[in-house]
Coordinates of C-alpha atoms in Angstrom, one line a residue:
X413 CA -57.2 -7.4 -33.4
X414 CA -54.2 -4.7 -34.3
X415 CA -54.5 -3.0 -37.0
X416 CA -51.4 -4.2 -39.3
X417 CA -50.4 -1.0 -39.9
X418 CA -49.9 -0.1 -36.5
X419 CA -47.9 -3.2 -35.3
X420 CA -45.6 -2.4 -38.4
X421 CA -45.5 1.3 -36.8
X422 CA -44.7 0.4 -34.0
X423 CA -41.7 -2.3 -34.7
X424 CA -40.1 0.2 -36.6
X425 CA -40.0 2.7 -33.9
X426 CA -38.6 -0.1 -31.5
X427 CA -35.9 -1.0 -34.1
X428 CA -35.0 2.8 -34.5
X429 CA -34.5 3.0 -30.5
X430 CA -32.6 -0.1 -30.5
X431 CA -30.2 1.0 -33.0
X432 CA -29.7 4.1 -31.7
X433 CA -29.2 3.0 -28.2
X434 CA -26.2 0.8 -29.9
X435 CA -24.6 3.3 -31.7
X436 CA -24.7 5.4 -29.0
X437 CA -22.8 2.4 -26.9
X438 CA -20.3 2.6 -29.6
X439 CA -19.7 6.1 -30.1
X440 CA -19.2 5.9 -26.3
X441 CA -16.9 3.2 -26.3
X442 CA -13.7 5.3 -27.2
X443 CA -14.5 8.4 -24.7
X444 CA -12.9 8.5 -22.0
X445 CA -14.4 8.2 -18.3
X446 CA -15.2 11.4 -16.6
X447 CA -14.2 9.7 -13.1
X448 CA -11.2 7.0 -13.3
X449 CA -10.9 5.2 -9.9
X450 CA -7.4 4.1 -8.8
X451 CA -7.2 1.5 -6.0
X452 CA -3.9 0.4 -4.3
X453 CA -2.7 -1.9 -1.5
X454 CA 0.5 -0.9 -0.4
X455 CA 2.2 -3.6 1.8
X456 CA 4.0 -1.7 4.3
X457 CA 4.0 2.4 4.2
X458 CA 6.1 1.9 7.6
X459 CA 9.4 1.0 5.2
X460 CA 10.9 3.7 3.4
X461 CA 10.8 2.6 0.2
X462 CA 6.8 2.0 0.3
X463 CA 6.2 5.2 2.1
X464 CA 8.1 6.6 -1.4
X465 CA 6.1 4.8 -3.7
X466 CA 3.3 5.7 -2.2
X467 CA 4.2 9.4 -2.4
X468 CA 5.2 8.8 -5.7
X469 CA 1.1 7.6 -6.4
X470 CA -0.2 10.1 -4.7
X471 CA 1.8 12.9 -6.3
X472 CA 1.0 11.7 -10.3
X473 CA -2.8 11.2 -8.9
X474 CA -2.9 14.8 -7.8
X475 CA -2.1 15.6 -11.3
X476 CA -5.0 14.0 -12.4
X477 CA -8.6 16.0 -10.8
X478 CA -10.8 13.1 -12.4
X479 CA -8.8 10.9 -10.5
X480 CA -9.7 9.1 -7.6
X481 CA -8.0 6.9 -5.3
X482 CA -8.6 4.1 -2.7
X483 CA -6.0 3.6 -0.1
X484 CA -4.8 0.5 1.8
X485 CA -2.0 -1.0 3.7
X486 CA -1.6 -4.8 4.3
X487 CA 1.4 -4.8 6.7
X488 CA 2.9 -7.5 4.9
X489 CA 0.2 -9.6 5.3
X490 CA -1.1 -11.4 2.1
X491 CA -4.0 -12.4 4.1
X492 CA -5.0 -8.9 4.6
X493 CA -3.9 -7.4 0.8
X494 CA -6.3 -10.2 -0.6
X495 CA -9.0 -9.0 1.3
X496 CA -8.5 -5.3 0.3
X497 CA -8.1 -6.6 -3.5
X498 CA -11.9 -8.2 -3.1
X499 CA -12.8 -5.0 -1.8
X500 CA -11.8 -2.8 -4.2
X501 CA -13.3 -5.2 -7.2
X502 CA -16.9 -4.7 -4.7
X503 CA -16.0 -1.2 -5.0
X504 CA -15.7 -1.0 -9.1
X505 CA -12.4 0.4 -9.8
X506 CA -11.5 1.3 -12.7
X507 CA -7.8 -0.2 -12.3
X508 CA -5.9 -1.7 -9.3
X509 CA -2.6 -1.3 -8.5
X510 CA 0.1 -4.0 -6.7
X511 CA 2.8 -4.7 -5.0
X512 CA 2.2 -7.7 -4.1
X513 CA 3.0 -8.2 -0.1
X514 CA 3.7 -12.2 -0.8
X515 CA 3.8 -12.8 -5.1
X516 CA 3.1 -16.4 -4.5
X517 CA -0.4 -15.9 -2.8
X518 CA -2.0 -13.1 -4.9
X519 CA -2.6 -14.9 -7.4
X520 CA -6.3 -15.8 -6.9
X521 CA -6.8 -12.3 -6.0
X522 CA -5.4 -11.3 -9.9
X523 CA -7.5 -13.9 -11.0
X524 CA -10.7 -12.5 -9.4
X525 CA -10.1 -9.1 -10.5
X526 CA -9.5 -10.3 -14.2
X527 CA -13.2 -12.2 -13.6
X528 CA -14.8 -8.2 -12.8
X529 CA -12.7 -6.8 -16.2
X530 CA -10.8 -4.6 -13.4
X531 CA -6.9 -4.8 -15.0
X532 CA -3.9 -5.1 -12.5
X533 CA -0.6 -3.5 -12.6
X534 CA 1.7 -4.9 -10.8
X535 CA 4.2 -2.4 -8.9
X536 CA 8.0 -3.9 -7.6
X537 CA 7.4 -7.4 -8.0
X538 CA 5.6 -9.6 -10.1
X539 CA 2.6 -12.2 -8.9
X540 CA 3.5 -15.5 -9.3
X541 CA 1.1 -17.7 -11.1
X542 CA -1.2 -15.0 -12.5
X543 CA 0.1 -12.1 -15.4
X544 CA -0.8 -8.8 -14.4
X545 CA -1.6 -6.2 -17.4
X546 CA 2.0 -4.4 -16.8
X547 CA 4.7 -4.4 -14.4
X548 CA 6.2 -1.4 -13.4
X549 CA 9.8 -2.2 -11.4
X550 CA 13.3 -1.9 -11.5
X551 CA 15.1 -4.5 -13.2
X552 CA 16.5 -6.4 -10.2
X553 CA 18.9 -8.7 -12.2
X554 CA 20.5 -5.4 -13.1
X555 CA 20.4 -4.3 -9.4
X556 CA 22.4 -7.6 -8.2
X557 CA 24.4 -7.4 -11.3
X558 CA 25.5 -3.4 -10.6
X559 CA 26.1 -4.3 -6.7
X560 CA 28.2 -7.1 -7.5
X561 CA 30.5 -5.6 -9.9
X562 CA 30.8 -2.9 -7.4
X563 CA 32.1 -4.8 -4.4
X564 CA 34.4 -6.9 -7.0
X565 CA 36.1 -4.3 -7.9
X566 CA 36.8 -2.7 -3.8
X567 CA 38.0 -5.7 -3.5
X568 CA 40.0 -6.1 -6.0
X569 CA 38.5 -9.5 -7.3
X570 CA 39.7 -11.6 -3.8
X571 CA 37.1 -11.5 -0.7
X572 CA 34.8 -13.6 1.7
X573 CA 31.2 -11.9 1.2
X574 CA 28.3 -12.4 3.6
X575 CA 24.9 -12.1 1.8
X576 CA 21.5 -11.3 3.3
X577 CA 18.7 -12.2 1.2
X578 CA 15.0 -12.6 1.0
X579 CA 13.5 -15.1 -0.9
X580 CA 10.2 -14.2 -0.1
X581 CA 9.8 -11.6 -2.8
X582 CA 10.8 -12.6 -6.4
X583 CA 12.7 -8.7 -6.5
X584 CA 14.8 -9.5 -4.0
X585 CA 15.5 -13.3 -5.1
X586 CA 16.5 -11.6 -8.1
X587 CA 18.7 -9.2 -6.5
X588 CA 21.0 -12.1 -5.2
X589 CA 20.6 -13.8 -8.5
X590 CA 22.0 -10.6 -10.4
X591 CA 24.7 -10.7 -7.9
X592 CA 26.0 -14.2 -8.4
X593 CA 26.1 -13.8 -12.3
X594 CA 28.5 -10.6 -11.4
X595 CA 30.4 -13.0 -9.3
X596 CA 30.9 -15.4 -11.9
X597 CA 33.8 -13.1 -13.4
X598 CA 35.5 -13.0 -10.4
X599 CA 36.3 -16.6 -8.5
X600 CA 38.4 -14.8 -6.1
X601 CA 35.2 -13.8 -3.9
X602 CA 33.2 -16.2 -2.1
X603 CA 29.6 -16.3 -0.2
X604 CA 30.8 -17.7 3.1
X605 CA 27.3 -17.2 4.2
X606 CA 24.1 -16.7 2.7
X607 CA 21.0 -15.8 5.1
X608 CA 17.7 -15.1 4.6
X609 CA 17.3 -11.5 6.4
X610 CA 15.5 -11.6 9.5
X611 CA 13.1 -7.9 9.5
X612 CA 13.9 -5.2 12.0
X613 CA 13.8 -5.1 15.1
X614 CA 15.4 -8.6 14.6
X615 CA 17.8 -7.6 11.8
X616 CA 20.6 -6.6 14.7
X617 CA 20.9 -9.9 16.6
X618 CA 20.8 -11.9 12.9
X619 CA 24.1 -9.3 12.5
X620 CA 25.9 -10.4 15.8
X621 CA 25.0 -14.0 15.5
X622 CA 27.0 -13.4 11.9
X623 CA 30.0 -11.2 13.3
X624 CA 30.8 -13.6 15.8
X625 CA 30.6 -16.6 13.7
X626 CA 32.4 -15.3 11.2
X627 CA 35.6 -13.2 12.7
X628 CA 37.1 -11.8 9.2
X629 CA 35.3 -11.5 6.0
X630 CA 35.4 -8.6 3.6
X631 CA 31.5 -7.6 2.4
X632 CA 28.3 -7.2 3.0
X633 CA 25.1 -7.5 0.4
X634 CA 22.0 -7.3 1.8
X635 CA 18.9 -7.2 -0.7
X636 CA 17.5 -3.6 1.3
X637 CA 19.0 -1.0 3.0
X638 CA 16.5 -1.8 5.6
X639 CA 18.6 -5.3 6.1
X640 CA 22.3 -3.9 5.6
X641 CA 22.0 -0.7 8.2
X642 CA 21.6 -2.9 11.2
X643 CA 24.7 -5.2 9.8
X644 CA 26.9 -2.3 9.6
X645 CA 25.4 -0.6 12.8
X646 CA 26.5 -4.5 14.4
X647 CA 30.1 -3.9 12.9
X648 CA 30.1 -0.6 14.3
X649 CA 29.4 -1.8 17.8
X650 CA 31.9 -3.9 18.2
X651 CA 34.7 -1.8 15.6
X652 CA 34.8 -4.0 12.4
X653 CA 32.5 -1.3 9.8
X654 CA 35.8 -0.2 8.6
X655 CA 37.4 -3.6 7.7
X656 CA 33.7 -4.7 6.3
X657 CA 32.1 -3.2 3.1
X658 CA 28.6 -2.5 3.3
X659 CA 26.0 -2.4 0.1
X660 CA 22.9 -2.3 0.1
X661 CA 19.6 -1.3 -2.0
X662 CA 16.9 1.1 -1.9
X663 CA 19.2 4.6 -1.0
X664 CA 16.6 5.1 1.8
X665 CA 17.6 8.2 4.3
X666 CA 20.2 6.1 6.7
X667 CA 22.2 4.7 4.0
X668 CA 22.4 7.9 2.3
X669 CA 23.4 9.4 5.9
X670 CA 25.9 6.6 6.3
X671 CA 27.8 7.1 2.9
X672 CA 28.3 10.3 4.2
X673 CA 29.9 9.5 7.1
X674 CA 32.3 7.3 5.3
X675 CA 32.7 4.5 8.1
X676 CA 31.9 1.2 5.9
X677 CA 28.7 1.8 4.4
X678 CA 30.3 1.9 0.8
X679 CA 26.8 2.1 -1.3
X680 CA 23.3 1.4 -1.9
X681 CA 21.9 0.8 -5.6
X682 CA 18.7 3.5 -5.8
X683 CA 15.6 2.3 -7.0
X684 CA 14.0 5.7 -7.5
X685 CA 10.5 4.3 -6.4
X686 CA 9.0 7.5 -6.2
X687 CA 9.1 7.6 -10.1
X688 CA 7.9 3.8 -10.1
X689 CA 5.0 5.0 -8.2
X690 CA 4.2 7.7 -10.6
X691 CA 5.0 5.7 -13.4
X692 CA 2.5 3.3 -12.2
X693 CA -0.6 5.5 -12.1
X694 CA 0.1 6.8 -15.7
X695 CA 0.3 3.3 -16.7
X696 CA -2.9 2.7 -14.7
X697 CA -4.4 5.5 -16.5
X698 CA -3.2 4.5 -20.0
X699 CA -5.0 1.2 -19.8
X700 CA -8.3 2.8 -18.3
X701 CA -7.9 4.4 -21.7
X702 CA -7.9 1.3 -24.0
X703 CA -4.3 2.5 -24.9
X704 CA -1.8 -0.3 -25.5
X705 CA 1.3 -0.4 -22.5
X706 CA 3.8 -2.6 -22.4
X707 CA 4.3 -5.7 -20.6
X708 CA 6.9 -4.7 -18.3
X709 CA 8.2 -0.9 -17.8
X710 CA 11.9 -0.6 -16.6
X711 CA 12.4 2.1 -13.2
X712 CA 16.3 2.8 -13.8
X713 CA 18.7 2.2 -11.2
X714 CA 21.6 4.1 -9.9
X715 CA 24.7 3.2 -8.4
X716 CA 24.6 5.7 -4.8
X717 CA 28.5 5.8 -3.5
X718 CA 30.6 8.9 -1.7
X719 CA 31.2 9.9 -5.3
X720 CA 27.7 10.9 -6.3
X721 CA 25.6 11.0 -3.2
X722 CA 25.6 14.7 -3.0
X723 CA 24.5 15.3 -6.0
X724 CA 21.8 12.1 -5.7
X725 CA 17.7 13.0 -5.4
X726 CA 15.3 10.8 -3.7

């Protein structure tokens, strides 16, 4: 039999471990991590605007040394993002970042990563079914809204307007919303047409099927630049880019290049994704942090025309 002494001993020493094992948990609670790692699946680095949001991440990580981040690239497949998403929460991020390649099927993926206590930022576009911690994008009402005000007023309130959307993202479905609210003041302009954009290489014949059903309208609004240079390079091809006005979104290289050259391609609302992408790592960072962030953080827009585009930075 123990002594009763010794028993009492030796709970006390167990109780003195214990509690300072806890308070050590606590004190530790508020530091921050020594290594933060950063993972993002990017849906398509061969688009321009990705490939900039993705330099955008890189750059504000580089700032960062106790910063580390995992790479991927879906190639707009959802199937494929998903998967990377479950491999970064087998990984143990810190924090995941996304633009979601298709909103409407990330969700389970959000919901999986909220199960490991990994937050998710959303980048661009929101996830449908599932609230990310913070989403870091342009405010795409305001794009459509700024594009459409634009093209009322070259053409002086009266016009037929061909639009090119893409309903698949929630960004761009708001783009062509934003646009029709515009509209609304002026009921001289119609949408003769509106298409959902088929991607390049396929863009161009989408563009000739248009031009030759349609033989006079006045505008062009596609919801990317990477939809409205293959319209305006059709009209081109055939001699009707100067009778059409072109606006599109994303200022990526070719539109800038054809504002320049002053044949039809009228404008191109920037979404300066470069500072979205470093915007969302120190948002990332912020909530590895415990700090509070807001629900949605607004990228401004600009209006690119011949006015301002040599004095507009990418």
């Amino acid at each position: 039999m123990r002594s009763p002494n010794r028993r009492c001993t030796k709970t006390f020493i167990m109780t003195t471990i214990i509690l300072l094992l806890s308070m050590s948990m606590v004190a530790g609670a508020g530091v921050a991590k020594d290594k933060i790692t950063i993972g993002i699946a990017i849906p398509y680095i061969g688009q321009e605007f990705w490939a900039d949001v993705a330099k955008g991440v890189r750059e504000a990580v580089a700032e960062h040394p106790n910063v580390k981040l995992i790479y991927a690239e879906s190639h707009q497949n959802p199937t494929e993002q998903i998967g990377q998403i479950e491999s970064f929460i087998a990984a143990g991020v810190d924090v995941i970042l996304l633009p979601p390649a298709d909103p409407t099927a990330l969700a389970p993926a959000v919901r999986e990563a909220k199960r490991a206590n990994i937050p998710v930022i959303g980048v661009d576009t929101a996830v449908v079914g599932e609230e990310v911690v913070s989403l870091v994008a342009s405010n795409n009402l305001s794009v459509g809204r700024i594009a459409g005000k634009y093209i009322a007023k070259q053409l002086n309130g009266k016009g037929d307007l061909v639009v090119i959307g893409y309903p698949q993202h929630e960004a761009t479905r708001k783009r062509v919303e934003g646009l029709k609210l515009a509209l609304k003041d002026y009921p001289g302009i119609r949408i003769i047409t509106e298409q959902v954009g088929k991607l390049p290489p396929d863009t161009y014949a989408q563009a000739e099927d248009i031009l030759t059903a349609y033989p006079k309208f006045d505008a062009v609004f596609g919801v990317a630049d990477v939809l409205t240079i293959p319209f305006w390079k059709a009209a081109k091809d055939v001699g009707r880019n100067k009778e059409i006005i072109f606006v599109g979104v994303d200022a990526t290289g070719e539109a800038i290049a054809a504002i320049k050259e002053k044949s039809g391609y009228a404008a191109t609302v920037a979404q300066q994704p470069v500072n979205m992408g470093r915007l969302a790592v120190e948002t990332a960072l912020k909530v590895v942090k415990g700090e509070r962030v807001d629900k949605f953080i607004e990228v401004p827009t600009l209006l690119v025309t011949i006015d301002n585009v040599n004095k507009f930075v990418k």
